[in-house]
DNA sequence: GATGAATGAGTATTCATTCAT
DNA sequence: CATGAATGAATACTCATTCAT
């Protein structure tokens, strides 16, 4: 299974060092309480260097999100390609989301909390990678409808968001409680999967 | 059906005038871009007066949220009391949430977006009214399990959050798109209800 | 003779305290090297207080200039009203300018040097008080032409600026040399007066 | 008549390319708003290359001024050598200054406005070329006094500055109004000449 | 000589909060 | 209770200058 949060892409080493530092600092202090100088120090670069790679503080957050989402989508697509059953594909989507929660909790914290703190991100930015991620979910649902496995009155455009909302909110529960709660990530993943599949499936008794 | 967003409680008229002003300003500009002075002006009080009623800016947001959630819970409890069927009660929960989206979109915008912008709220505040709201949902689920209507392997503590996450995320879709999207609030409410009930129900074919 | 540099106008005491502090600091360090915090300290107010009275740093400089020019014009008008002879009026203009150089050298330094350092001032600001000051000079020249004392081919619009340019440049000489030069302010004033009057006079031999 | 603003002296081609670029950029944006990187780009050299030829940003401005003044003095001396009459020499000085205003307005803008923005230049730098330029004017005045053409109570040291101040201030008028004003450069030059000569001349009726 | 990526010192301005009236 | 003038801490960003290559 590929590691989700690792990117040594073509953008240069310092770029990624700054993103990694930002992820840590943002998760630690929140976006608005994180200082650019802190990120620079964590990344071992000068304050000004940040601005050679990013337009401003918002851009760091957005770039971070885009970069991580791109990786998430890559891994997701690769994993889905190895699975035949549609139900198992949906289970894999959910499992991957919660796997991230353990492997890279800082990232999930940023997605669930900090992301919404950037006004520019919420209201102006087009959020392309996020839409792509939702699209993967939506495509699975459409595929299921075409195969007659999922009820015809299910709207993929709505249910893909419902699925994300569920995962996001429950991730938030873990993030805020610092994982000190009664549910294990594995059980949560499984229970959510069964709930979601039953909710959309044509005939729940035939669920594999 | 009672009006959800109206409160002339015992806390005094200025208190509520400030909250109403804050709701408008926060929804307009976001929490971090709203100035206390703006709220004061909108409420027709002096800047300093705000601090006779609230500890600080965060406290305004939190109080706003608490106040509105209390009203929401009140209305919800009253409506639920008039309904016998458990499935219909759950449908009512969802319907009420989306009714708010039309009746008081500023409030929903604050819940879905701005609330998460207050660090104090997210990380330190205990969120009592929000827990109460979730509790109402959780109680319904427990009741359903006790009655054998809902599957025994459904965790109320998890599913109440899944439900809230779904509603919240889809509300966000409406808020961000300024209601310019292809789904009608009514249809969304109904589709979500059926999805959720099927997801948790013991035998979906017996759903009333 | 009225004191030139004193203003206790209707704008409030703090406003004028800040202007006086700015005049001192600007003259000492130059506009670009003066810090707003320095001015605040000199004026015995908090940094933020400055912004209750001025829009920004440029505005301080502009307001300072406007305020002082207004005073200068007031004094000039009053002195001119007591003089009958046109030649003596022109001599008074020049004498007043150089009197300022001794009474309030900081002010003259700001006019000759620092003022030109504010890009906004030089290129965008309309410079109303400065135009009024020049207007007083221009009116004297027109009056002289009408009376046949000044040559008909003298352009008041040009010569009023020539006069100001002369006075400004020679003031600069004093300011930069910290008054350590061979000319006395009185002699300079008188020599410039005679030069200027001869330059414009219809018949220099009839100069009173 | 020699072209004033062209110098391919012994300092190397890049040196002069940088000066030419600086003249353009400074005139366009003002000294303080011009970035060294902009000048480098305009000159088609790397940022660091600038510092192989100049100590710092101030030094660029000073060198630019010195270089242009040296050229101006050269041209002025050559033109004066071809003229016999003292009055005509003084007329030539003024005419040349305003000819520059048309031929190289960027240069005049830098002299009148931007030069004063460099603190180092104004307060510390000795301004050698500028003094030489003034010296040329002063020498003419002394010569006139010796010949009995100019009044004995004229101070050359003062009047050379008065002349420069007049020309500078009226140049400023043209520069700031982007030449959109009612005076033609030729007429201005002539009127100023006659005014100045009358102001200093022993017997204005004998002016050639 | 030439480059240009990296540096990091430096500062105007905002705005939540206070407190004398 | 109410006011609103005054406070002052806090910070993203720029850009002249350097120096390893």
CSV table of C-alpha atoms in Angstrom, one decimal, chain D:
chain,number,residue,atom,x,y,z
D,1,UNK,CA,25.0,72.1,-31.0
D,2,UNK,CA,26.2,69.0,-29.1
D,3,UNK,CA,23.7,66.5,-27.8
D,4,UNK,CA,23.6,66.9,-24.0
D,5,UNK,CA,22.5,63.5,-22.7
D,6,UNK,CA,24.8,61.0,-24.2
D,7,UNK,CA,27.9,59.5,-22.6
D,8,UNK,CA,30.0,56.6,-23.7
D,9,UNK,CA,32.8,57.5,-21.4
D,10,UNK,CA,35.6,55.3,-20.2
D,11,UNK,CA,33.6,53.5,-17.5
D,12,UNK,CA,32.4,50.6,-19.6
D,13,UNK,CA,29.3,49.8,-21.4
D,14,UNK,CA,27.4,48.0,-18.6
D,15,UNK,CA,28.0,51.0,-16.3
D,16,UNK,CA,26.2,53.3,-18.7
D,17,UNK,CA,23.5,50.8,-19.5
D,18,UNK,CA,22.7,50.7,-15.8
D,19,UNK,CA,22.7,54.5,-15.5
D,20,UNK,CA,20.4,54.8,-18.5
D,21,UNK,CA,18.0,52.2,-17.0
D,22,UNK,CA,18.1,53.9,-13.7
D,23,UNK,CA,17.3,57.3,-15.2
D,24,UNK,CA,14.2,55.8,-16.9
D,25,UNK,CA,13.0,53.8,-13.9
D,26,UNK,CA,13.6,56.7,-11.4
D,27,UNK,CA,11.8,59.2,-13.6
D,28,UNK,CA,8.9,56.7,-14.0
D,29,UNK,CA,8.4,55.7,-10.4
D,30,UNK,CA,10.4,58.0,-8.2
D,31,UNK,CA,13.5,57.0,-6.3
D,32,UNK,CA,11.9,55.4,-3.3
D,33,UNK,CA,9.4,53.4,-5.4
D,34,UNK,CA,12.1,52.2,-7.8
D,35,UNK,CA,13.4,48.7,-7.1
D,36,UNK,CA,17.0,47.8,-7.8
D,37,UNK,CA,15.7,44.7,-9.4
D,38,UNK,CA,13.7,46.8,-11.8
D,39,UNK,CA,16.7,48.7,-12.9
D,40,UNK,CA,18.6,45.5,-13.3
D,41,UNK,CA,15.9,44.1,-15.5
D,42,UNK,CA,15.7,47.2,-17.6
D,43,UNK,CA,19.5,47.2,-18.0
D,44,UNK,CA,19.4,43.5,-18.9
D,45,UNK,CA,21.8,42.5,-16.1
D,46,UNK,CA,21.5,40.4,-13.0
D,47,UNK,CA,20.6,42.1,-9.7
D,48,UNK,CA,24.0,41.4,-8.2
D,49,UNK,CA,25.8,42.9,-11.2
D,50,UNK,CA,24.5,46.3,-10.2
D,51,UNK,CA,26.7,46.1,-7.1
D,52,UNK,CA,29.8,45.4,-9.1
D,53,UNK,CA,29.4,49.0,-10.5
D,54,UNK,CA,27.7,50.9,-7.6
D,55,UNK,CA,28.0,50.8,-3.9
D,56,UNK,CA,24.3,50.9,-3.2
D,57,UNK,CA,21.0,52.4,-4.5
D,58,UNK,CA,21.9,55.9,-3.4
D,59,UNK,CA,25.1,55.6,-5.3
D,60,UNK,CA,23.3,54.9,-8.5
D,61,UNK,CA,21.3,58.1,-8.1
D,62,UNK,CA,24.4,60.1,-7.2
D,63,UNK,CA,26.4,58.7,-10.0
D,64,UNK,CA,23.6,59.3,-12.4
D,65,UNK,CA,23.4,62.9,-11.3
D,66,UNK,CA,27.2,63.4,-11.4
D,67,UNK,CA,27.5,61.9,-14.8
D,68,UNK,CA,24.7,64.0,-16.3
D,69,UNK,CA,25.9,67.2,-14.7
D,70,UNK,CA,29.4,66.5,-16.0
D,71,UNK,CA,28.0,66.3,-19.5
D,72,UNK,CA,25.8,69.4,-18.9
D,73,UNK,CA,28.9,71.3,-17.8
D,74,UNK,CA,30.9,70.1,-20.8
D,75,UNK,CA,28.2,71.2,-23.3
D,76,UNK,CA,27.7,74.5,-21.4
D,77,UNK,CA,31.4,75.3,-21.4
D,78,UNK,CA,31.7,74.6,-25.1
D,79,UNK,CA,28.7,76.7,-26.0
D,80,UNK,CA,29.8,79.6,-23.8
D,81,UNK,CA,33.2,79.5,-25.6
D,82,UNK,CA,31.6,80.5,-28.8
D,83,UNK,CA,29.8,83.5,-27.4
D,84,UNK,CA,31.4,86.9,-26.8
D,85,UNK,CA,28.7,89.0,-25.1
D,86,UNK,CA,28.3,88.3,-21.4
D,87,UNK,CA,24.5,88.9,-21.6
D,88,UNK,CA,24.3,86.3,-24.4
D,89,UNK,CA,26.3,83.9,-22.3
D,90,UNK,CA,23.8,84.2,-19.5
D,91,UNK,CA,21.0,83.8,-22.0
D,92,UNK,CA,22.7,80.7,-23.2
D,93,UNK,CA,22.9,79.2,-19.7
D,94,UNK,CA,19.1,79.6,-19.3
D,95,UNK,CA,18.3,78.4,-22.8
D,96,UNK,CA,20.4,75.2,-22.3
D,97,UNK,CA,18.6,74.4,-19.1
D,98,UNK,CA,15.2,74.6,-20.7
D,99,UNK,CA,16.5,72.8,-23.8
D,100,UNK,CA,17.3,69.9,-21.6
D,101,UNK,CA,13.7,70.0,-20.3
D,102,UNK,CA,12.6,69.1,-23.8
D,103,UNK,CA,15.4,66.8,-24.9
D,104,UNK,CA,15.7,64.8,-21.7
D,105,UNK,CA,12.7,65.5,-19.4
D,106,UNK,CA,13.5,62.3,-17.4
D,107,UNK,CA,16.8,63.8,-16.4
D,108,UNK,CA,15.2,67.1,-15.4
D,109,UNK,CA,12.6,65.3,-13.4
D,110,UNK,CA,15.3,63.5,-11.5
D,111,UNK,CA,17.2,66.7,-10.8
D,112,UNK,CA,14.2,68.6,-9.6
D,113,UNK,CA,12.3,65.9,-7.7
D,114,UNK,CA,14.0,62.6,-7.1
D,115,UNK,CA,17.4,64.0,-6.2
D,116,UNK,CA,16.0,65.5,-3.1
D,117,UNK,CA,14.7,62.2,-2.1
D,118,UNK,CA,18.0,60.7,-1.4
D,119,UNK,CA,18.9,61.6,2.1
D,120,UNK,CA,22.5,60.7,1.7
D,121,UNK,CA,22.6,63.0,-1.3
D,122,UNK,CA,20.9,65.9,0.4
D,123,UNK,CA,22.6,65.8,3.8
D,124,UNK,CA,25.9,64.0,3.4
D,125,UNK,CA,27.1,64.0,-0.2
D,126,UNK,CA,29.3,66.9,-1.2
D,127,UNK,CA,27.6,67.4,-4.5
D,128,UNK,CA,30.8,68.2,-6.4
D,129,UNK,CA,29.4,68.4,-9.9
D,130,UNK,CA,26.5,70.5,-8.8
D,131,UNK,CA,28.9,72.9,-7.3
D,132,UNK,CA,30.9,73.0,-10.5
D,133,UNK,CA,27.8,73.8,-12.4
D,134,UNK,CA,26.9,76.6,-10.0
D,135,UNK,CA,30.5,77.7,-10.3
D,136,UNK,CA,30.2,78.2,-14.0
D,137,UNK,CA,27.2,80.5,-13.3
D,138,UNK,CA,29.1,82.3,-10.5
D,139,UNK,CA,32.1,82.9,-12.8
D,140,UNK,CA,30.0,84.6,-15.3
D,141,UNK,CA,28.6,86.9,-12.7
D,142,UNK,CA,32.0,87.7,-11.4
D,143,UNK,CA,33.2,88.4,-14.9
D,144,UNK,CA,30.3,90.8,-15.4
D,145,UNK,CA,31.1,92.6,-12.1
D,146,UNK,CA,34.7,93.0,-13.1
D,147,UNK,CA,33.6,94.4,-16.5
D,148,UNK,CA,31.3,96.8,-14.7
D,149,UNK,CA,28.3,95.4,-16.5
D,150,UNK,CA,26.7,94.0,-13.4
D,151,UNK,CA,26.0,96.0,-10.3
D,152,UNK,CA,28.7,95.9,-7.7
D,153,UNK,CA,26.2,95.0,-4.9
D,154,UNK,CA,25.3,91.7,-6.6
D,155,UNK,CA,26.7,88.7,-4.8
D,156,UNK,CA,27.6,86.1,-7.3
D,157,UNK,CA,27.4,83.3,-4.7
D,158,UNK,CA,23.8,84.2,-4.0
D,159,UNK,CA,22.7,85.1,-7.4
D,160,UNK,CA,24.0,81.9,-9.0
D,161,UNK,CA,21.7,80.0,-6.6
D,162,UNK,CA,18.9,82.4,-7.2
D,163,UNK,CA,19.2,81.6,-10.9
D,164,UNK,CA,19.3,77.9,-10.4
D,165,UNK,CA,16.3,78.1,-8.0
D,166,UNK,CA,14.2,79.9,-10.5
D,167,UNK,CA,15.1,77.5,-13.3
D,168,UNK,CA,14.6,74.5,-11.1
D,169,UNK,CA,11.2,75.6,-9.8
D,170,UNK,CA,9.9,76.4,-13.2
D,171,UNK,CA,11.2,73.2,-14.5
D,172,UNK,CA,9.2,71.5,-11.8
D,173,UNK,CA,6.1,73.3,-13.0
D,174,UNK,CA,6.6,71.7,-16.4
D,175,UNK,CA,7.5,68.3,-15.1
D,176,UNK,CA,4.5,68.1,-12.7
D,177,UNK,CA,2.1,69.4,-15.3
D,178,UNK,CA,3.5,67.0,-17.9
D,179,UNK,CA,4.1,70.0,-20.1
D,180,UNK,CA,0.4,70.7,-20.2
D,181,UNK,CA,0.5,74.3,-19.3
D,182,UNK,CA,0.1,77.6,-21.0
D,183,UNK,CA,3.7,78.6,-21.3
D,184,UNK,CA,6.0,77.5,-24.1
D,185,UNK,CA,9.5,76.5,-23.1
D,186,UNK,CA,11.0,79.0,-25.5
D,187,UNK,CA,9.0,82.0,-24.2
D,188,UNK,CA,9.7,81.0,-20.6
D,189,UNK,CA,13.4,80.8,-21.4
D,190,UNK,CA,13.4,84.2,-22.9
D,191,UNK,CA,11.3,85.9,-20.2
D,192,UNK,CA,13.4,84.5,-17.5
D,193,UNK,CA,16.6,85.7,-19.2
D,194,UNK,CA,15.4,89.2,-19.5
D,195,UNK,CA,14.1,89.2,-16.0
D,196,UNK,CA,17.4,87.9,-14.6
D,197,UNK,CA,19.6,90.2,-16.6
D,198,UNK,CA,17.6,93.3,-15.6
D,199,UNK,CA,17.8,92.2,-12.0
D,200,UNK,CA,21.5,92.2,-12.0
D,201,UNK,CA,22.5,94.6,-14.7
D,202,UNK,CA,24.1,97.8,-13.9
D,203,UNK,CA,22.0,99.8,-16.3
D,204,UNK,CA,19.1,97.9,-17.7
D,205,UNK,CA,18.6,100.4,-20.5
D,206,UNK,CA,22.0,99.4,-21.9
D,207,UNK,CA,21.2,95.7,-22.1
D,208,UNK,CA,22.1,94.4,-25.5
